[in-house]
Structures are given as structure tokens and as C-alpha cells.
Coordinates of C-alpha atoms in Angstrom, one line a residue:
M1 CA 0.0 0.0 0.0
A2 CA 2.8 2.4 0.7
T3 CA 4.1 1.7 -2.8
L4 CA 0.8 2.3 -4.4
V5 CA -0.5 5.4 -2.6
P6 CA 2.0 7.9 -4.0
V7 CA 1.2 7.0 -7.6
T8 CA -2.6 6.9 -7.3
R9 CA -5.3 9.5 -6.7
A10 CA -5.0 8.8 -3.0
G11 CA -1.5 10.4 -3.0
R12 CA -3.0 13.8 -3.9
R13 CA -5.3 13.8 -0.8
P14 CA -4.4 14.4 2.9
P15 CA -2.2 13.4 4.5
W16 CA -0.1 12.1 1.6
Q17 CA -0.1 14.9 -0.9
G18 CA 3.5 15.7 0.1
W19 CA 4.6 12.2 -0.9
C20 CA 3.0 12.3 -4.3
G21 CA 5.4 10.7 -6.8
R22 CA 7.9 9.9 -4.0
D23 CA 8.8 6.8 -2.0
L24 CA 6.4 6.6 1.0
P25 CA 8.1 4.8 3.9
P26 CA 6.1 1.7 4.8
D27 CA 6.6 2.3 8.5
L28 CA 5.1 5.8 8.2
F29 CA 2.0 4.5 6.4
A30 CA 1.6 1.6 8.8
A31 CA 1.9 3.9 11.9
Y32 CA -0.7 6.3 10.5
Q33 CA -3.2 3.6 9.6
Q34 CA -2.8 2.0 13.0
A35 CA -3.2 5.3 14.8
R36 CA -6.4 6.1 12.9
E37 CA -7.9 2.7 13.8
L38 CA -6.9 3.0 17.4
S39 CA -8.4 6.6 17.6
Q40 CA -11.7 5.4 16.2
E41 CA -11.8 2.7 18.9
R42 CA -11.0 5.3 21.6
K43 CA -7.7 3.7 22.4
F44 CA -6.1 7.1 22.7
D45 CA -2.9 6.3 24.5
D46 CA -1.9 3.8 21.8
A47 CA -3.1 6.2 19.1
L48 CA -1.0 9.0 20.3
D49 CA 2.0 6.8 20.5
R50 CA 1.5 5.7 16.9
Y51 CA 0.9 9.2 15.7
Y52 CA 4.1 10.4 17.3
E53 CA 5.9 7.6 15.6
A54 CA 4.5 8.7 12.3
L55 CA 5.4 12.3 13.0
R56 CA 9.0 11.3 13.8
L57 CA 9.2 9.9 10.3
D58 CA 7.4 12.9 8.7
P59 CA 7.9 15.9 11.0
T60 CA 6.5 18.5 8.5
N61 CA 3.2 16.8 7.9
L62 CA 0.5 19.3 8.9
Y63 CA -2.3 16.7 9.0
L64 CA -0.4 14.4 11.4
R65 CA -0.1 17.3 13.8
T66 CA -3.7 18.2 13.7
Q67 CA -4.7 14.6 14.3
I68 CA -2.5 14.6 17.4
A69 CA -4.0 17.9 18.6
G70 CA -7.5 16.5 18.1
I71 CA -6.8 13.6 20.4
Q72 CA -5.3 15.9 22.9
E73 CA -8.5 18.0 22.9
Q74 CA -10.5 14.8 23.5
L75 CA -8.3 14.0 26.5
W76 CA -8.7 17.6 27.8
L77 CA -5.0 18.3 27.3
H78 CA -5.9 21.7 25.9
L79 CA -2.5 23.2 26.7
D80 CA -0.7 20.4 24.8
A81 CA -3.2 20.9 21.9
L82 CA -2.5 24.6 21.8
E83 CA 1.2 24.0 21.4
T84 CA 0.6 21.3 18.8
Y85 CA -1.7 23.6 16.7
Y86 CA 0.8 26.4 17.1
G87 CA 3.5 24.2 15.6
A88 CA 1.2 23.2 12.8
I89 CA 0.3 26.7 11.7
R90 CA 4.0 27.6 11.4
L91 CA 4.2 25.1 8.5
D92 CA 3.2 27.9 6.1
G93 CA 6.6 28.2 4.2
R94 CA 7.5 31.6 5.8
N95 CA 10.0 32.7 8.4
S96 CA 9.1 34.8 11.4
A97 CA 9.8 38.1 9.8
Q98 CA 7.6 37.4 6.8
R99 CA 4.9 36.0 9.0
N100 CA 5.0 39.1 11.2
A101 CA 4.9 41.5 8.3
R102 CA 1.9 39.8 6.8
T103 CA 0.0 39.8 10.1
G104 CA 0.5 43.6 10.3
M105 CA -1.1 44.2 6.9
R106 CA -4.6 45.5 6.5
S107 CA -7.3 43.1 5.5
W108 CA -7.7 44.9 2.2
D109 CA -4.0 44.9 1.4
P110 CA -3.4 43.1 -1.9
R111 CA -0.1 41.7 -0.7
R112 CA -2.0 39.4 1.7
T113 CA -3.3 37.4 -1.3
L114 CA -0.8 37.8 -4.1
R115 CA 2.1 35.9 -2.5
H116 CA 0.9 32.4 -3.4
R117 CA 4.4 30.9 -3.2
Y118 CA 3.7 30.5 0.5
G119 CA 1.3 28.0 1.8
W120 CA -1.0 30.2 3.9
W121 CA -4.0 29.5 1.7
R122 CA -4.0 25.7 2.0
S123 CA -7.2 24.2 3.4
G124 CA -5.4 22.1 6.0
L125 CA -3.5 25.2 7.3
L126 CA -6.7 27.2 7.5
E127 CA -8.4 24.5 9.5
A128 CA -5.4 24.2 11.8
R129 CA -5.6 28.0 12.4
F130 CA -9.3 27.7 13.1
R131 CA -8.8 24.9 15.7
Y132 CA -5.9 26.9 17.2
A133 CA -8.2 29.9 17.6
V134 CA -10.9 27.7 19.1
V135 CA -8.5 26.2 21.7
L136 CA -7.5 29.8 22.6
G137 CA -11.2 30.7 22.8
V138 CA -12.1 28.0 25.4
A139 CA -9.9 29.9 27.8
E140 CA -11.7 28.7 30.9
R141 CA -10.0 25.4 30.3
T142 CA -6.8 26.4 28.5
A143 CA -6.0 29.2 31.0
E144 CA -6.9 27.0 33.9
Q145 CA -4.2 24.5 32.8
W146 CA -1.8 27.3 32.0
C147 CA -2.1 28.7 35.6
K148 CA -2.5 25.4 37.3
I149 CA -0.3 25.1 40.4
D150 CA 2.2 22.3 40.1
D151 CA 0.7 19.1 41.5
P152 CA 3.2 17.1 43.6
P153 CA 1.4 13.8 42.9
C154 CA 2.1 14.3 39.2
P155 CA 5.5 15.9 38.8
R156 CA 5.8 14.8 35.1
R157 CA 2.7 16.6 34.1
A158 CA 3.8 19.7 36.1
F159 CA 7.1 19.6 34.3
A160 CA 5.4 19.2 30.9
R161 CA 3.2 22.2 31.6
Q162 CA 6.2 24.3 32.6
Q163 CA 8.0 23.4 29.4
I164 CA 5.0 24.4 27.3
R165 CA 4.7 27.7 29.1
Q166 CA 8.3 28.5 28.7
A167 CA 8.2 27.8 25.0
L168 CA 4.7 29.1 24.2
G169 CA 4.6 32.3 26.2
P170 CA 7.1 34.3 24.1
A171 CA 5.6 32.8 20.9
L172 CA 2.1 34.0 21.8
A173 CA 3.4 37.5 22.7
A174 CA 5.2 37.7 19.4
R175 CA 2.1 36.6 17.4
H176 CA -0.7 38.4 19.2
W177 CA 0.8 41.6 20.6
R178 CA -1.3 43.7 18.1
A179 CA -4.5 42.6 19.8
F180 CA -3.6 44.7 22.9
R181 CA -2.8 48.0 21.2
G182 CA -5.1 50.6 22.7
L183 CA -6.0 48.5 25.7
M184 CA -5.1 49.3 29.3
P185 CA -4.0 46.3 31.4
P186 CA -4.3 46.2 35.2
G187 CA -1.5 48.1 36.9
R188 CA -1.0 50.7 34.1
A189 CA -2.1 54.3 34.1
E190 CA -2.4 54.6 30.3
P191 CA -3.2 52.2 27.4
F192 CA -0.6 50.8 25.1
G193 CA 0.1 52.9 22.1
P194 CA 0.2 51.6 18.5
D195 CA 4.0 51.7 18.3
Q196 CA 4.8 50.2 21.7
E197 CA 5.4 46.7 20.6
G198 CA 8.3 46.2 23.0
L199 CA 6.2 47.2 26.0
V200 CA 3.2 45.1 25.0
R201 CA 5.3 42.0 24.4
E202 CA 7.2 42.5 27.7
W203 CA 3.9 42.8 29.6
L204 CA 2.5 39.7 27.9
E205 CA 5.6 37.6 28.6
T206 CA 5.5 38.7 32.2
E207 CA 1.8 37.8 32.7
L208 CA 2.3 34.5 30.9
G209 CA 5.6 33.8 32.7
E210 CA 6.2 31.5 35.7
E211 CA 6.1 34.2 38.3
R212 CA 2.7 35.8 37.6
R213 CA 0.2 33.4 35.9
R214 CA -3.0 35.1 37.2
Y215 CA -5.9 33.2 35.9
P216 CA -8.3 36.1 35.2
V217 CA -5.6 38.0 33.2
V218 CA -4.4 34.9 31.3
R219 CA -7.9 34.0 30.4
E220 CA -8.6 37.4 29.0
I221 CA -5.3 37.4 27.1
F222 CA -6.3 34.2 25.5
Q223 CA -9.7 35.5 24.6
L224 CA -8.3 38.7 23.0
A225 CA -5.8 36.5 21.1
C226 CA -8.7 34.3 19.9
R227 CA -10.7 37.3 18.6
E228 CA -7.7 38.6 16.7
E229 CA -7.0 35.2 15.2
M230 CA -10.6 34.8 14.1
Q231 CA -10.4 38.2 12.5
Q232 CA -7.2 37.4 10.6
L233 CA -8.6 34.0 9.5
A234 CA -11.9 35.6 8.2
A235 CA -9.8 38.2 6.4
D236 CA -7.8 35.5 4.6
Y237 CA -10.5 33.0 3.8
P238 CA -12.9 34.9 1.5
R239 CA -10.1 36.1 -0.7
M240 CA -8.7 32.6 -1.0
I241 CA -12.2 31.4 -2.1
R242 CA -12.7 34.1 -4.7
L243 CA -9.2 33.8 -6.2
R244 CA -8.7 30.0 -6.3
H245 CA -12.3 28.6 -6.1
P246 CA -14.7 31.3 -7.3
F247 CA -17.7 29.0 -7.6
V248 CA -17.2 27.0 -4.3
R249 CA -18.7 28.4 -1.1
A250 CA -17.2 25.9 1.3
H251 CA -13.6 24.7 1.5
G252 CA -12.9 21.7 3.7
T253 CA -14.8 21.9 7.0
L254 CA -14.8 25.7 7.0
T255 CA -17.4 28.0 5.5
R256 CA -17.6 31.8 5.3
T257 CA -20.8 31.8 7.4
S258 CA -19.1 29.7 10.2
L259 CA -16.1 32.1 10.2
R260 CA -18.5 35.1 10.5
L261 CA -20.3 33.5 13.4
N262 CA -17.1 32.8 15.2
R263 CA -15.6 36.2 14.4
D264 CA -18.7 38.4 15.1
V265 CA -20.6 36.4 17.8
W266 CA -18.7 33.5 19.4
A267 CA -15.3 35.1 20.1
P268 CA -16.8 38.4 21.3
L269 CA -19.3 36.6 23.6
R270 CA -16.5 34.6 25.2
L271 CA -14.4 37.8 25.5
A272 CA -17.3 39.6 27.3
W273 CA -17.8 36.6 29.5
A274 CA -14.1 36.5 30.5
H275 CA -14.0 40.3 30.9
E276 CA -16.8 40.3 33.5
D277 CA -15.4 37.4 35.4
A278 CA -12.0 39.0 35.6
G279 CA -13.2 41.6 38.1
R280 CA -10.4 43.9 39.3
D281 CA -7.8 42.1 37.2
R282 CA -9.6 42.8 33.9
V283 CA -8.0 44.4 31.0
E284 CA -9.7 47.8 30.4
L285 CA -11.3 47.5 27.0
L286 CA -11.7 50.9 25.3
E287 CA -14.4 49.6 23.1
N288 CA -17.4 47.2 23.5
P289 CA -16.2 43.7 22.6
L290 CA -19.6 42.9 21.2
P291 CA -20.0 44.1 17.6
W292 CA -23.7 44.8 17.9
P293 CA -25.1 48.0 19.5
S294 CA -25.3 47.9 23.3
S295 CA -25.1 50.2 26.3
A296 CA -22.2 50.3 28.7
E297 CA -24.2 48.1 31.1
A298 CA -23.9 45.2 28.6
L299 CA -20.3 44.6 29.8
A300 CA -21.4 44.4 33.4
R301 CA -24.6 42.4 32.7
R302 CA -24.1 39.4 30.5
T303 CA -27.9 39.0 30.2
K304 CA -28.0 42.0 27.9
A305 CA -25.0 40.6 26.0
A306 CA -26.9 37.3 25.7
R307 CA -29.9 39.2 24.2
G308 CA -27.5 40.6 21.6
A309 CA -26.6 37.1 20.5
F310 CA -30.1 36.8 19.0
R311 CA -29.3 39.7 16.6
G312 CA -25.7 38.7 16.0
V313 CA -26.3 35.1 15.0
R314 CA -29.3 36.0 12.8
R315 CA -27.4 38.6 11.0
C316 CA -24.6 36.1 10.2
L317 CA -27.0 33.5 9.1
S318 CA -29.2 35.8 7.0
G319 CA -29.0 35.4 3.2
G320 CA -28.2 32.3 1.2
W321 CA -28.3 28.6 2.1
R322 CA -26.5 27.0 5.0
L323 CA -24.4 23.9 5.6
S324 CA -24.7 21.6 8.6
Q325 CA -21.4 23.1 10.0
D326 CA -23.1 26.5 10.0
N327 CA -26.0 25.2 12.0
Y328 CA -23.7 23.6 14.5
N329 CA -21.6 26.8 14.9
A330 CA -24.8 28.8 15.4
A331 CA -25.9 26.4 18.1
C332 CA -22.5 26.8 19.8
A333 CA -22.9 30.6 19.8
Y334 CA -26.3 30.4 21.3
A335 CA -25.0 28.0 24.0
V336 CA -22.1 30.2 24.9
A337 CA -24.5 33.1 25.3
M338 CA -26.3 31.1 28.0
N339 CA -23.3 31.7 30.3
G340 CA -24.7 35.2 30.7
T341 CA -28.1 34.2 31.9
D342 CA -27.3 33.0 35.4
G343 CA -29.9 33.5 38.2
Q344 CA -33.6 33.9 38.2
A345 CA -33.6 37.0 36.1
G346 CA -32.0 35.4 33.1
S347 CA -34.1 32.2 33.1
R348 CA -36.3 33.5 30.3
E349 CA -33.4 34.3 28.1
R350 CA -31.7 31.0 29.0
R351 CA -34.7 29.0 27.8
A352 CA -35.0 31.1 24.6
L353 CA -31.4 30.6 23.8
A354 CA -31.7 26.8 24.6
D355 CA -34.6 26.6 22.1
L356 CA -32.7 28.4 19.4
A357 CA -29.6 26.3 20.0
V358 CA -31.5 23.0 19.8
D359 CA -33.3 24.2 16.6
E360 CA -29.9 24.7 15.0
L361 CA -28.7 21.3 16.3
E362 CA -31.7 19.6 14.8
G363 CA -30.9 21.3 11.4
A364 CA -27.4 20.0 11.7
A365 CA -28.5 16.5 12.6
Q366 CA -30.9 16.3 9.7
A367 CA -28.2 17.0 7.2
D368 CA -27.7 14.3 4.6
V369 CA -24.1 13.5 5.6
S370 CA -22.9 9.9 5.7
G371 CA -21.8 8.9 9.1
F372 CA -22.7 12.2 10.7
H373 CA -24.3 10.9 13.8
P374 CA -21.6 8.3 14.8
V375 CA -18.8 10.8 14.3
T376 CA -20.3 13.8 16.2
R377 CA -22.3 12.0 18.9
S378 CA -19.7 11.9 21.6
W379 CA -18.4 15.4 20.8
L380 CA -21.9 16.9 20.9
L381 CA -23.2 15.0 24.0
I382 CA -20.1 15.0 26.1
E383 CA -16.9 16.7 24.9
D384 CA -17.7 20.1 23.3
P385 CA -17.1 22.8 26.0
D386 CA -19.5 25.3 24.4
L387 CA -22.5 23.1 25.2
E388 CA -21.9 22.6 28.9
K389 CA -24.8 24.8 30.0
L390 CA -27.1 23.6 27.2
R391 CA -26.8 19.9 28.2
Q392 CA -28.6 20.6 31.4
E393 CA -31.7 22.0 29.7
S394 CA -34.8 19.8 29.3
R395 CA -35.1 20.8 25.6
F396 CA -31.7 19.4 24.9
I397 CA -32.4 16.2 26.8
R398 CA -35.6 15.8 24.7
F399 CA -33.5 16.4 21.5
E400 CA -31.1 13.7 22.6
R401 CA -34.0 11.2 23.1
E402 CA -35.3 11.9 19.7
T403 CA -32.0 12.0 17.8
Y404 CA -29.8 9.6 19.7
P405 CA -32.1 6.9 21.0
H406 CA -30.7 5.1 24.0
S407 CA -31.7 2.5 26.5
A408 CA -31.6 4.8 29.5
P409 CA -32.1 8.4 28.4
D410 CA -32.8 11.6 30.4
R411 CA -29.4 11.6 32.1
H412 CA -27.9 14.7 33.6
R413 CA -24.2 14.5 32.8
P414 CA -21.5 16.1 35.0
E415 CA -19.8 19.2 33.6
R416 CA -16.4 17.5 33.5
P417 CA -17.2 14.0 32.1
L418 CA -13.6 13.2 31.4
R419 CA -12.7 12.8 35.0
P420 CA -14.9 9.7 35.7
E421 CA -14.1 8.4 32.2
M422 CA -10.4 8.5 33.0
K423 CA -10.9 6.9 36.4
A424 CA -12.8 4.0 34.7
Y425 CA -10.2 3.8 32.0
G426 CA -7.4 3.6 34.6
R427 CA -9.2 0.9 36.5
Q428 CA -9.6 -1.1 33.3
L429 CA -6.0 -0.7 32.3
L430 CA -4.5 -1.7 35.7
S431 CA -7.0 -4.6 36.2
G432 CA -6.3 -5.8 32.7
C433 CA -2.5 -5.6 33.1
A434 CA -2.8 -7.4 36.5
A435 CA -4.9 -10.2 34.9
V436 CA -2.3 -10.6 32.1
M437 CA 0.6 -10.8 34.5
E438 CA -1.3 -13.2 36.8
H439 CA -1.8 -15.6 34.0
T440 CA 1.7 -15.0 32.7
W441 CA 3.3 -16.1 36.1
R442 CA 0.9 -19.1 36.2
L443 CA 2.2 -20.1 32.7
R444 CA 5.8 -19.5 33.8
R445 CA 5.4 -21.9 36.7
G446 CA 4.7 -24.6 34.1
Q447 CA 7.9 -23.7 32.2
L448 CA 10.2 -24.6 35.0
P449 CA 13.0 -25.6 35.4
A450 CA 14.4 -22.6 33.4
E451 CA 17.9 -21.4 32.6
P452 CA 19.3 -18.6 34.7
Y453 CA 19.2 -16.1 31.8
V454 CA 15.4 -16.7 31.4
L455 CA 14.9 -15.9 35.1
V456 CA 16.9 -12.8 34.7
E457 CA 14.6 -11.6 31.9
W458 CA 11.6 -12.4 34.0
F459 CA 12.6 -10.5 37.1
A460 CA 14.1 -7.6 35.1
G461 CA 10.8 -7.2 33.3
E462 CA 8.9 -7.5 36.6
T463 CA 10.9 -4.7 38.2
E464 CA 10.1 -2.3 35.3
L465 CA 6.4 -3.3 35.4
W466 CA 6.0 -2.5 39.1
R467 CA 7.7 0.8 38.5
C468 CA 5.2 1.7 35.8
V469 CA 2.3 0.7 38.2
D470 CA 3.9 2.9 40.9
R471 CA 4.0 5.9 38.6
I472 CA 0.4 5.5 37.5
A473 CA -0.8 5.0 41.1
S474 CA 1.2 8.0 42.5
N475 CA -0.1 10.5 39.9
Q476 CA -3.7 9.0 39.8
G477 CA -3.2 8.0 36.1
R478 CA -3.1 11.6 34.8
N479 CA -0.1 11.2 32.5
W480 CA -0.8 9.3 29.3
R481 CA 2.9 8.5 28.7
D482 CA 3.0 6.5 31.9
R483 CA -0.1 4.6 30.9
Q484 CA 1.4 3.9 27.4
R485 CA 4.7 2.8 28.9
L486 CA 2.9 0.2 31.1
L487 CA 1.1 -1.1 28.0
Q488 CA 4.4 -1.4 26.2
R489 CA 6.1 -3.3 29.0
V490 CA 3.2 -5.7 29.3
R491 CA 3.3 -6.4 25.5
E492 CA 7.0 -7.2 25.8
V493 CA 6.5 -10.0 28.4
A494 CA 3.1 -11.4 27.6
D495 CA 1.5 -13.3 24.8
T496 CA -0.6 -11.4 22.3
R497 CA -3.6 -13.7 22.6
L498 CA -3.5 -13.3 26.4
L499 CA -3.7 -9.5 25.9
V500 CA -6.7 -9.8 23.7
R501 CA -8.5 -12.1 26.2
C502 CA -7.9 -9.7 29.0
G503 CA -9.1 -6.7 27.0
L504 CA -5.9 -4.9 26.4
P505 CA -5.4 -2.2 25.2
S506 CA -8.4 -0.7 26.9
S507 CA -10.8 1.7 25.2
L508 CA -11.7 5.0 26.9
P509 CA -15.3 4.4 28.1
E510 CA -17.9 7.0 27.3
M511 CA -19.9 8.7 30.0
D512 CA -23.1 7.1 28.8
D513 CA -21.6 3.7 29.4
L514 CA -20.8 4.7 33.0
L515 CA -24.2 6.1 33.5
D516 CA -25.8 3.0 32.2
E517 CA -23.8 0.8 34.5
A518 CA -24.6 3.0 37.5
A519 CA -28.3 3.0 36.6
W520 CA -28.4 -0.8 36.6
D521 CA -28.3 -0.8 40.4
T522 CA -30.3 2.3 41.2
V523 CA -32.8 4.6 39.6
D524 CA -32.0 7.7 41.6
G525 CA -28.7 9.0 42.6
V526 CA -26.8 8.0 39.5
Q527 CA -24.4 11.0 39.6
E528 CA -23.8 10.3 43.3
R529 CA -22.9 6.8 42.5
I530 CA -20.4 7.9 39.9
S531 CA -18.9 10.5 42.3
S532 CA -18.6 7.7 44.9
F533 CA -16.8 5.5 42.4
E534 CA -14.3 8.4 41.7
E535 CA -13.6 8.9 45.4
T536 CA -13.2 5.1 46.1
F537 CA -10.9 4.6 43.1
E538 CA -8.7 7.5 44.2
K539 CA -8.4 6.0 47.7
R540 CA -7.5 2.6 46.2
L541 CA -4.9 4.2 44.0
A542 CA -3.4 5.8 47.0
A543 CA -3.3 2.4 48.8
L544 CA -1.7 0.9 45.7
S545 CA 0.9 3.6 45.6
L546 CA 1.7 3.1 49.3
A547 CA 2.1 -0.6 48.9
V548 CA 4.1 -0.5 45.7
A549 CA 6.4 2.5 46.2
A550 CA 10.0 1.6 47.2
G551 CA 10.3 4.8 49.2
A552 CA 13.3 7.1 49.5
N553 CA 16.6 5.5 48.5
G554 CA 14.7 2.2 48.2
S555 CA 14.7 1.5 51.9
A556 CA 11.5 2.9 53.3
N557 CA 9.2 0.1 52.1
R558 CA 10.9 -3.3 52.5
R559 CA 7.9 -5.2 51.2
S560 CA 7.6 -3.2 48.0
P561 CA 7.4 -5.4 44.9
I562 CA 9.9 -3.1 43.2
R563 CA 12.4 -3.8 46.0
L564 CA 11.6 -7.5 46.1
S565 CA 11.9 -7.9 42.3
T566 CA 15.3 -6.1 42.4
Q567 CA 16.5 -8.5 45.1
W568 CA 15.3 -11.5 43.1
L569 CA 17.1 -10.2 40.1
A570 CA 20.4 -9.7 42.0
A571 CA 20.1 -13.1 43.6
V572 CA 19.6 -14.9 40.3
R573 CA 22.5 -13.1 38.8
R574 CA 24.7 -13.9 41.7
N575 CA 23.7 -17.6 42.2
G576 CA 23.0 -18.4 38.5
A577 CA 26.5 -17.9 37.2
S578 CA 27.0 -21.6 37.2
P579 CA 25.8 -23.5 34.1
A580 CA 23.9 -25.9 36.4
A581 CA 20.1 -25.8 36.3
V582 CA 18.4 -23.6 38.9
Q583 CA 16.5 -25.7 41.4
Q584 CA 12.8 -25.7 40.7
A585 CA 11.4 -25.2 44.2
A586 CA 12.8 -21.7 44.7
A587 CA 11.6 -20.4 41.2
Q588 CA 8.1 -22.1 41.7
Q589 CA 7.7 -20.2 45.0
A590 CA 8.6 -16.9 43.3
C591 CA 6.1 -17.6 40.5
S592 CA 3.3 -18.3 43.1
D593 CA 4.1 -15.2 45.0
Y594 CA 4.0 -12.9 42.0
E595 CA 0.8 -14.6 40.8
T596 CA -0.8 -13.9 44.2
A597 CA 0.5 -10.3 44.2
W598 CA -1.0 -9.5 40.8
R599 CA -4.3 -11.1 41.8
A600 CA -4.3 -8.9 44.9
V601 CA -3.9 -5.8 42.6
R602 CA -7.1 -6.8 40.9
D603 CA -8.8 -7.3 44.2
L604 CA -7.6 -3.9 45.5
L605 CA -9.0 -2.1 42.4
D606 CA -12.4 -3.8 43.0
P607 CA -14.5 -1.5 45.3
D608 CA -16.3 -4.6 46.7
E609 CA -13.0 -6.2 47.8
S610 CA -10.7 -5.4 50.7
G611 CA -8.6 -2.3 50.5
T612 CA -5.6 -4.1 52.1
A613 CA -5.5 -7.1 49.7
L614 CA -2.1 -6.1 48.1
S615 CA -0.5 -5.3 51.5
D616 CA -1.6 -8.6 52.9
A617 CA -0.2 -10.5 49.8
L618 CA 3.1 -8.7 50.0
R619 CA 3.5 -9.5 53.7
R620 CA 3.4 -13.2 52.7
F621 CA 5.9 -12.6 49.8
H622 CA 9.0 -14.7 50.3
A623 CA 12.3 -12.8 50.2
P624 CA 15.0 -14.3 48.1
R625 CA 17.3 -14.6 51.1
A626 CA 14.9 -17.1 52.7
L627 CA 14.7 -19.2 49.6
I628 CA 18.1 -19.1 47.8
G629 CA 21.4 -20.5 48.9
T630 CA 24.4 -21.6 47.1
G631 CA 24.8 -25.4 46.9
P632 CA 28.0 -27.4 46.5
R633 CA 27.7 -27.1 42.7
G634 CA 26.5 -23.5 42.6
T635 CA 22.9 -24.4 42.3
M636 CA 20.1 -22.4 44.0
T637 CA 18.6 -24.4 46.9
P638 CA 15.6 -23.5 49.2

């Protein structure tokens, strides 16, 4: 297939148009196909690993980067997605000076469209810029992760966030400093002038740096950058359509109507929302962020700003026919406006906005697009941050019953559904790995007697496996790289058929599946049951970390399986130097102990079992000193 694609029509389509007529590496093609299949199966850890392998072989492939960023968004790694999209939009064939000069041009400047030797007009690049602006726009999540205090239980994620901030802070200041001309930030007596680029960039780098990181200010910075990016994108897109595709209204997944909605309604609404929430730390806007007429009270009362959304969305949708993507973007704009209708006073506007949003969603759902429902269901019902308020409305629940029939509808989902999803996924992963290793040690017991070098491989792999379990338990499974490393280590030591039988690699469960499982035992209190599961699982992970961790300098926890495996490895290397066969009794006891320990891990992760199952099993674990001695011929004797 890698030989055929570059010389067929498929080689002119994403993501292989750069390889048209060239030799496509088979490893690159295989990694991409595997990553796509794993992503569709919601096996995101493996999918990210395969996408990064493909990106290593083709680092300038724009579409591989956008695929990675899309998975990062689904995993709520918005800060990582922002960095990935930023790297993607720099694949436009220009250097920093040329990119900065073009950004400073007016929207009507002909030089913006005449320089076609650069790749700024490519559909993939425009879509990457659009997703980059959207991630900036959901600043209540991106800014929260940017300003998150380093979490001691997860030092690797804290270090990753620090590296992203250090790399992305100056880059954002260099790209978006023009959005702050004429604005007066907190702490300054006068607004920034049009020629004060140095002062603006210095202030941005300070606010985004490690010492400040004030959430209200960072959130408003991201919203202003989002609005400017949407304006730049809308200024580029119509000219590209007229010059290159004069008879085509839509290009890729973007349309002019959708860009107008995001530029004129969605981005200003989110800016007004962030501006009010900022309080005393707000950036003083010298103009109303909402493009439609409103009084000065509109910035202080989001209800009035929400009323303006009616006019703004209708003006963008007026005239001509619409695509399903336009309907969906209009629904998102109405749903974002619902954030300004808190309290009893805004209940009427909230219901009206919910009705309008659902009407647009119905129009999008009725579009004759093959595979539309399966692709967008999880994003619409669970993942899209714009629809958080809308999902709690009775009209949306009724729309879900009609459009997406389900065995147990009328569920009220939590605002952050990924947290219980990741807890359930972590439990499946650890339980599946424990089941695989339990069966593996049972099979190994039947392979005895074994040569010393085989035992060395067993205990060396076991030590690394328990270290991976310790990392996942200590950081509550928050780092996908730790989860992927555990899967890789299990694959190295276990049979493939055993992995399939135990359900590895695991798929990330959807919130609906968790709600269905919780509703099986009770009718009321489904959310409380899911919250109880989260709390119980966190406690069990803490107990697992306490039992597995070797402690400081490897001496704090003498019964740690990491320490015991290291001792077994050293004993086998020391006593197995002789070519004589290792005595079977000692190795059989070790196999039984490890089998019992992995079974205890499964019991520990079961809420209905004892929380001290693993500690009890490790107390009965035989140390190598009690089992191994050197016989007259160098053999290991009990």
C-alpha cells in the first residue's frame, strides 16, 4: 500500500499529498493507519504513540499534527493541543519576519493574497488555524491548565506544563501583541500605544511567565488573542475562495458563514464573559467587545450581552443557504450566550437561547451526511465545552431522546465528564495488566525448570512493570505517557492472545456507558454513585501507591514489589552464574508469590473487595534470602 499510494489518486489527498510521486516509507504508512484505527476505537494512548511515531518519520506533515492535537483535545489536554496547533500553523513556508509582516497588513492589502508561493491558503493550514483559535477561545480550560499550580502527585505533568509555558509564552506574545494595542492592562495608568510593541510583548511575557500566571488575566489574554486570530482568519478565507475557487462556497470543513459566526458572535461573547469574570484584574477595553449596539451596562450584565446574541447570530445566518457546519456553529454561539443568563432574572433568556440552539442542532442532525451521527455524537453530547450549559436543559435532553435513542435516556451528565471516564479507564488498564501478569506467572510456573538467563529476563521485566504501576498510582493516572509505557512493558513480556483475552489495550469508556452501569443498580442518585466511584478509586490508587512504592533510596518500604523484584534479580544473577540448572522449588515459589501479588492488585481495584488485599499479599511474599542459597555445585537451593 505504501508503494501504491504515491502513484494513485489517494496520493493527492491528505495526508499524503506531500509524498505524491515519491517513495512513501512503509513504517510511516503503517503507523498512520494503526493510529487512525486506534483513535476510532477510543484507544487514545496507543493512538498518540503511533501518531508520534509517524510524526517522527514525517515531522513537517501538517495533518499528522492536527490529528494529534484533536486527540489531545478529547483528552482535555488543551495546553498540549495549543502547542501542537501552534507548531502546525507555522508550517506555512514563511519565516518569522515574513509572518510578522503579513500579520501587520490591513485586511484589504493586496499583498495578503498575491504571495501564493507561501502555503498560507492551504485548506489544512486554515483549518489548523481555526482549531488553534478555538482552543484559545475555550480559555476557561486552557487558561486553567496554564495557571495550574504544580501538583506534587504528578510531577511529570507539572514539568510538561512548565516546558510548554516557557516555549509558548514568548511565541504568543510575538504573534498576538497587536490585539492589545489601545488596551489598558491592570496596573498601568495609560493604554498601550500603536507603536509600543516592546512594552506590549514584555507585559504579555510577564503575565504568561512562571512568576505571575494570574488566571483572570491569562484567560482574558487568550480571549483577545482568539478574537484577533478569528479576524485574521476571516480576512484570509474569502479572498482565497474568490481567487482560487470562485464557484465554491465551502472549503474543507470551514465556511464563510461559520467564520463570520465565530468572528462576530462566538469570540466576542466569550471575551465579554471573561471580561466580566476578571473583576479587578480585567484588561480595560476601550471599546465594546460585542459588535452589535449595546449600552455600557452590557459589559457588566451578561444577560444583555446574551440578548444581543439573537441579533448577532441571525445577522450572520441571513441570506443564502447554510451547511450543517453553519448550523452547529450557530448552536454553539447560542449555547455560549447562556453563560450570561445566570440566576432567576435570566431564566427566560436562557430558555429562549436553549430553544434556538436545539433548533440549530436539529438542522445539523438532519443533514444528509454519511456517518454524521456516529462521528459527532460523543463530541456533541459529552466533549464540546461550548455546550456545557445547554446539556442541562430539558429541551436538549428531549432532543437527545429523539436524535440519539438510548436504552436509558434523560441523564444529567457532569460538567467534566472526562474525570470519571479517565478513572474508569485507569481501572480497566490496571486490572487488565494485572490479569495478564497473573496468567503469565501461572504459565511460567509450568515452564520450570528454566535457565538462569530466562529468570533474569523475568525479574528484570517484573521490576520495570511494578515501577510503571507505581508511577500511575502515584499520579492518579493523569499522564498518558506513563499509561502507554505500562502497556508497552506488558506487551514485551506477555503473549498477544492473552492481551486480547484480558481486554488490552483498553478503550476509553464514554460517560453514557458509566451512567448505564450506575443506573443498573439504582434509579435515583446515578451521579452520586459515579462520584462515589471516583472517590473510592482515588483511595484505592493511594493504597496501591503506598504498597508498591519503594520509598526514599529504596529503603522505606521493605515489602515493595519493586524492591523484592530487584532482590530476586540480584540473587539470580549472583547464584545463577554456574551453568547448572536452577533448582525448581525456589523459582516455583517466586512464581506463586507474583501470581498472588498481581491477583491482589485486581482485588484492590475492586470496590467490593478489601482495600488491604495487596498489602496482605506482599507480607506473605518470600524474600530471596529465605529461599536461595548456594549449593555445592553453585545451584540455587531452598
